[in-house]
Amino acid sequence: EAGVTQFPSHSVIEKGQTVTLRCDPISGHDNLYWYRRVMGKEIKFLLHFVKESKQDESGMPNNRFLAERTGGTYSTLKVQPAELEDSGVYFCASSPVREGPITQYFGPGTRLTVL
Amino acid sequence: AQSVTQLGSHVSVSEGALVLLRCNYSSSVPPYLFWYVQYPNQGLQLLLKYTSAATLVKGINGFEAEFKKSETSFHLTKPSAHMSDAAEYFCAVRNESTGNQFYFGTGTSLTVIP
């Protein structure tokens, strides 16, 4: 079974440009999450999809960030326009929908550098 | 509010020595606790999790962690470090009040000295 995949693995852009990150969850996982780790800090929650619906987007830093999950499969996270403080590693995770302490399965992350 | 504190951003141990990575949590309700490991250029991999069953939890690669409610701790241990254990380790907490959101610590980078 394939794990969570993310593309690209690295992205270097200039301030003011736009970047789109993609996440493909594990097949059959309706829950999809985005997290971000700024260098040296903790991994922080950004938002949570259940299928194509945003369940919780309380962690999104501002309106320069737009997440979508059309069709309830893969998800994209767009940053427009990018700022220096957006640099970090963006992780995607997925999990099935069921009761109990569900494990989230993480992808390898996308390292974003904004110059 | 939920939070996780990992004491020591960098830990070095000799090969064969005990590994102890510390994690303290803050949670207003009974927590679920997790340890994840990230090897270089890889994603976060689940090592083990506490889900209110046994307080001593065994995970992969010889790691284990003990949930101590009185100390609000969930420290990760391994009796004998191996070179392949060099990685970054993250402690995380969630509970029913946080929904599906995980709260992570800042991570501990483990170096194993030959």
Short mmCIF file of C-alpha atoms in Angstrom, two decimals:
data_model
loop_
_atom_site.label_atom_id
_atom_site.label_comp_id
_atom_site.label_asym_id
_atom_site.label_seq_id
_atom_site.Cartn_x
_atom_site.Cartn_y
_atom_site.Cartn_z
CA GLU A 1 0.00 0.00 0.00
CA ALA A 2 1.41 3.36 -0.99
CA GLY A 3 1.93 5.91 1.75
CA VAL A 4 1.16 9.60 1.76
CA THR A 5 3.04 11.33 -1.04
CA GLN A 6 3.87 14.98 -1.42
CA PHE A 7 5.12 17.02 -4.34
CA PRO A 8 7.47 18.72 -4.75
CA SER A 9 10.00 17.62 -2.15
CA HIS A 10 11.71 21.00 -2.29
CA SER A 11 10.68 24.38 -3.61
CA VAL A 12 12.69 27.58 -3.69
CA ILE A 13 10.83 30.71 -4.71
CA GLU A 14 11.19 34.43 -4.36
CA LYS A 15 9.09 36.61 -2.13
CA GLY A 16 5.90 37.57 -3.89
CA GLN A 17 5.71 34.47 -6.06
CA THR A 18 3.09 31.77 -5.88
CA VAL A 19 3.69 28.15 -4.93
CA THR A 20 1.34 25.19 -4.93
CA LEU A 21 2.03 22.10 -2.86
CA ARG A 22 0.31 18.82 -3.51
CA CYS A 23 -0.56 15.94 -1.23
CA ASP A 24 -1.87 12.51 -2.19
CA PRO A 25 -3.26 10.69 0.85
CA ILE A 26 -3.39 6.96 1.40
CA SER A 27 -6.15 5.48 -0.72
CA GLY A 28 -9.43 5.32 1.18
CA HIS A 29 -8.44 7.85 3.84
CA ASP A 30 -11.14 10.48 4.04
CA ASN A 31 -9.27 12.60 6.60
CA LEU A 32 -6.49 14.78 5.25
CA TYR A 33 -4.43 17.23 7.30
CA TRP A 34 -1.85 19.89 6.58
CA TYR A 35 0.83 20.83 9.10
CA ARG A 36 3.81 23.14 8.95
CA ARG A 37 7.14 23.22 10.73
CA VAL A 38 9.05 26.47 10.77
CA MET A 39 12.74 25.83 11.41
CA GLY A 40 13.45 24.91 15.01
CA LYS A 41 9.84 25.16 16.06
CA GLU A 42 7.11 22.62 16.64
CA ILE A 43 5.03 21.07 13.89
CA LYS A 44 1.82 23.09 13.79
CA PHE A 45 -1.60 22.16 12.52
CA LEU A 46 -2.93 24.14 9.58
CA LEU A 47 -6.19 22.50 8.56
CA HIS A 48 -8.23 19.33 8.29
CA PHE A 49 -10.38 18.01 5.45
CA VAL A 50 -12.98 15.29 5.67
CA LYS A 51 -13.38 14.25 2.07
CA GLU A 52 -13.71 17.54 0.20
CA SER A 53 -15.02 19.57 3.15
CA LYS A 54 -12.89 21.72 5.42
CA GLN A 55 -13.55 20.42 8.92
CA ASP A 56 -11.17 22.72 10.75
CA GLU A 57 -9.02 25.48 9.30
CA SER A 58 -8.20 27.20 12.57
CA GLY A 59 -4.46 26.87 12.00
CA MET A 60 -4.26 28.63 8.66
CA PRO A 61 -2.01 31.64 9.25
CA ASN A 62 -3.70 34.13 6.92
CA ASN A 63 -5.61 34.52 3.69
CA ARG A 64 -2.50 34.09 1.57
CA PHE A 65 -2.94 30.36 2.14
CA LEU A 66 -5.61 28.47 0.22
CA ALA A 67 -6.19 24.74 0.57
CA GLU A 68 -8.42 22.69 -1.67
CA ARG A 69 -9.43 19.08 -1.97
CA THR A 70 -11.67 18.81 -4.98
CA GLY A 71 -13.26 15.40 -5.32
CA GLY A 72 -12.04 14.34 -1.92
CA THR A 73 -8.83 12.76 -3.16
CA TYR A 74 -5.62 14.75 -3.41
CA SER A 75 -5.21 18.18 -1.86
CA THR A 76 -3.33 21.32 -2.82
CA LEU A 77 -2.04 24.10 -0.63
CA LYS A 78 -1.36 27.35 -2.44
CA VAL A 79 0.60 30.23 -0.99
CA GLN A 80 0.04 33.50 -2.83
CA PRO A 81 1.97 35.74 -2.55
CA ALA A 82 4.69 34.00 -0.59
CA GLU A 83 6.48 35.84 2.21
CA LEU A 84 9.80 35.09 3.89
CA GLU A 85 8.11 33.77 7.03
CA ASP A 86 6.33 31.10 4.99
CA SER A 87 9.58 29.14 4.73
CA GLY A 88 9.44 25.79 6.42
CA VAL A 89 8.49 22.17 5.91
CA TYR A 90 4.88 21.48 5.02
CA PHE A 91 3.62 18.06 6.03
CA CYS A 92 0.51 16.32 4.90
CA ALA A 93 -1.11 13.48 6.82
CA SER A 94 -4.11 11.26 6.30
CA SER A 95 -6.23 8.89 8.35
CA PRO A 96 -9.35 6.81 7.93
CA VAL A 97 -12.68 7.89 9.37
CA ARG A 98 -13.54 5.79 12.40
CA GLU A 99 -13.91 6.11 16.13
CA GLY A 100 -11.08 6.08 18.58
CA PRO A 101 -7.48 7.31 18.74
CA ILE A 102 -6.74 7.36 15.07
CA THR A 103 -3.15 7.38 13.93
CA GLN A 104 -2.28 9.97 11.34
CA TYR A 105 0.05 8.83 8.58
CA PHE A 106 2.47 11.48 7.45
CA GLY A 107 4.12 12.20 4.15
CA PRO A 108 7.78 13.17 3.72
CA GLY A 109 7.00 16.87 3.61
CA THR A 110 7.72 19.68 1.17
CA ARG A 111 10.56 21.98 2.13
CA LEU A 112 9.65 25.51 1.05
CA THR A 113 12.27 28.23 0.97
CA VAL A 114 11.18 31.79 0.24
CA LEU A 115 14.05 34.11 -0.65
CA ALA B 1 -5.16 24.07 26.17
CA GLN B 2 -3.01 21.28 24.88
CA SER B 3 0.76 21.47 24.60
CA VAL B 4 3.84 19.28 24.49
CA THR B 5 7.29 20.02 25.85
CA GLN B 6 10.31 18.05 24.72
CA LEU B 7 13.32 18.77 26.91
CA GLY B 8 16.54 18.80 24.97
CA SER B 9 16.50 19.70 21.29
CA HIS B 10 19.66 17.62 20.80
CA VAL B 11 20.62 14.41 22.58
CA SER B 12 23.80 12.43 22.01
CA VAL B 13 24.37 8.90 23.23
CA SER B 14 27.03 6.30 22.63
CA GLU B 15 26.17 3.21 20.65
CA GLY B 16 24.86 0.61 23.09
CA ALA B 17 23.89 3.16 25.72
CA LEU B 18 20.41 3.90 27.03
CA VAL B 19 18.29 6.30 25.03
CA LEU B 20 15.97 8.59 27.00
CA LEU B 21 13.97 11.27 25.23
CA ARG B 22 11.72 13.35 27.43
CA CYS B 23 8.16 14.45 26.73
CA ASN B 24 5.78 16.27 29.05
CA TYR B 25 2.29 17.16 28.01
CA SER B 26 -0.49 19.43 29.10
CA SER B 27 -4.03 18.25 28.55
CA SER B 28 -7.29 19.13 30.23
CA VAL B 29 -8.77 15.70 29.54
CA PRO B 30 -7.28 12.20 29.21
CA PRO B 31 -4.83 12.35 26.33
CA TYR B 32 -3.79 10.15 23.49
CA LEU B 33 -0.02 10.35 23.15
CA PHE B 34 2.22 9.53 20.23
CA TRP B 35 5.90 9.34 19.37
CA TYR B 36 6.90 9.82 15.76
CA VAL B 37 10.37 9.50 14.24
CA GLN B 38 11.71 11.23 11.17
CA TYR B 39 14.75 9.74 9.49
CA PRO B 40 16.68 11.94 7.05
CA ASN B 41 14.73 12.68 3.87
CA GLN B 42 11.75 10.64 5.04
CA GLY B 43 8.31 11.34 6.46
CA LEU B 44 7.18 11.05 10.04
CA GLN B 45 6.81 7.42 11.05
CA LEU B 46 4.76 6.29 14.02
CA LEU B 47 6.93 4.68 16.72
CA LEU B 48 4.23 4.01 19.30
CA LYS B 49 1.06 5.40 20.81
CA TYR B 50 -0.74 5.47 24.15
CA THR B 51 -4.50 5.14 23.98
CA SER B 52 -5.54 4.62 27.62
CA ALA B 53 -4.85 0.91 27.73
CA ALA B 54 -1.53 -0.28 29.20
CA THR B 55 0.62 2.54 30.56
CA LEU B 56 3.81 0.94 29.23
CA VAL B 57 3.68 0.99 25.47
CA LYS B 58 6.03 -0.93 23.25
CA GLY B 59 6.78 0.31 19.77
CA ILE B 60 8.89 -0.54 16.79
CA ASN B 61 12.67 -0.89 16.74
CA GLY B 62 12.89 -1.69 20.45
CA PHE B 63 11.49 1.62 21.69
CA GLU B 64 8.99 1.93 24.50
CA ALA B 65 7.34 4.71 26.46
CA GLU B 66 5.58 4.90 29.79
CA PHE B 67 2.56 7.07 30.44
CA LYS B 68 2.77 8.63 33.91
CA LYS B 69 -0.33 10.65 34.66
CA SER B 70 1.00 12.03 37.96
CA GLU B 71 4.03 13.44 36.16
CA THR B 72 2.19 14.29 32.91
CA SER B 73 5.03 12.56 31.11
CA PHE B 74 5.46 10.14 28.23
CA HIS B 75 9.21 9.63 27.97
CA LEU B 76 10.65 7.48 25.20
CA THR B 77 13.34 4.92 26.00
CA LYS B 78 15.44 2.25 24.35
CA PRO B 79 17.86 0.12 26.35
CA SER B 80 20.64 0.04 23.77
CA ALA B 81 21.14 2.66 21.07
CA HIS B 82 21.98 1.63 17.54
CA MET B 83 23.55 3.78 14.88
CA SER B 84 20.36 3.50 12.85
CA ASP B 85 18.42 5.25 15.63
CA ALA B 86 19.93 8.59 14.66
CA ALA B 87 16.92 10.68 13.67
CA GLU B 88 14.57 13.37 14.91
CA TYR B 89 11.87 12.34 17.35
CA PHE B 90 8.57 14.10 17.93
CA CYS B 91 6.10 13.69 20.76
CA ALA B 92 2.47 14.57 20.05
CA VAL B 93 -0.79 14.74 21.97
CA ARG B 94 -4.42 14.81 21.05
CA ASN B 95 -7.62 14.26 22.95
CA GLU B 96 -11.33 14.29 22.35
CA SER B 97 -11.52 18.04 22.87
CA THR B 98 -8.92 18.77 20.20
CA GLY B 99 -10.73 16.73 17.64
CA ASN B 100 -8.33 15.29 15.12
CA GLN B 101 -5.69 17.97 15.58
CA PHE B 102 -2.30 16.82 16.89
CA TYR B 103 -0.16 19.07 19.05
CA PHE B 104 3.54 18.40 18.59
CA GLY B 105 6.64 19.17 20.58
CA THR B 106 9.61 20.93 19.02
CA GLY B 107 11.40 17.66 18.37
CA THR B 108 14.60 16.06 19.68
CA SER B 109 17.45 15.26 17.36
CA LEU B 110 19.23 12.07 18.45
CA THR B 111 22.87 11.51 17.57
CA VAL B 112 24.44 8.09 18.17
CA ILE B 113 28.19 8.13 18.66
CA PRO B 114 30.08 5.01 17.55
#
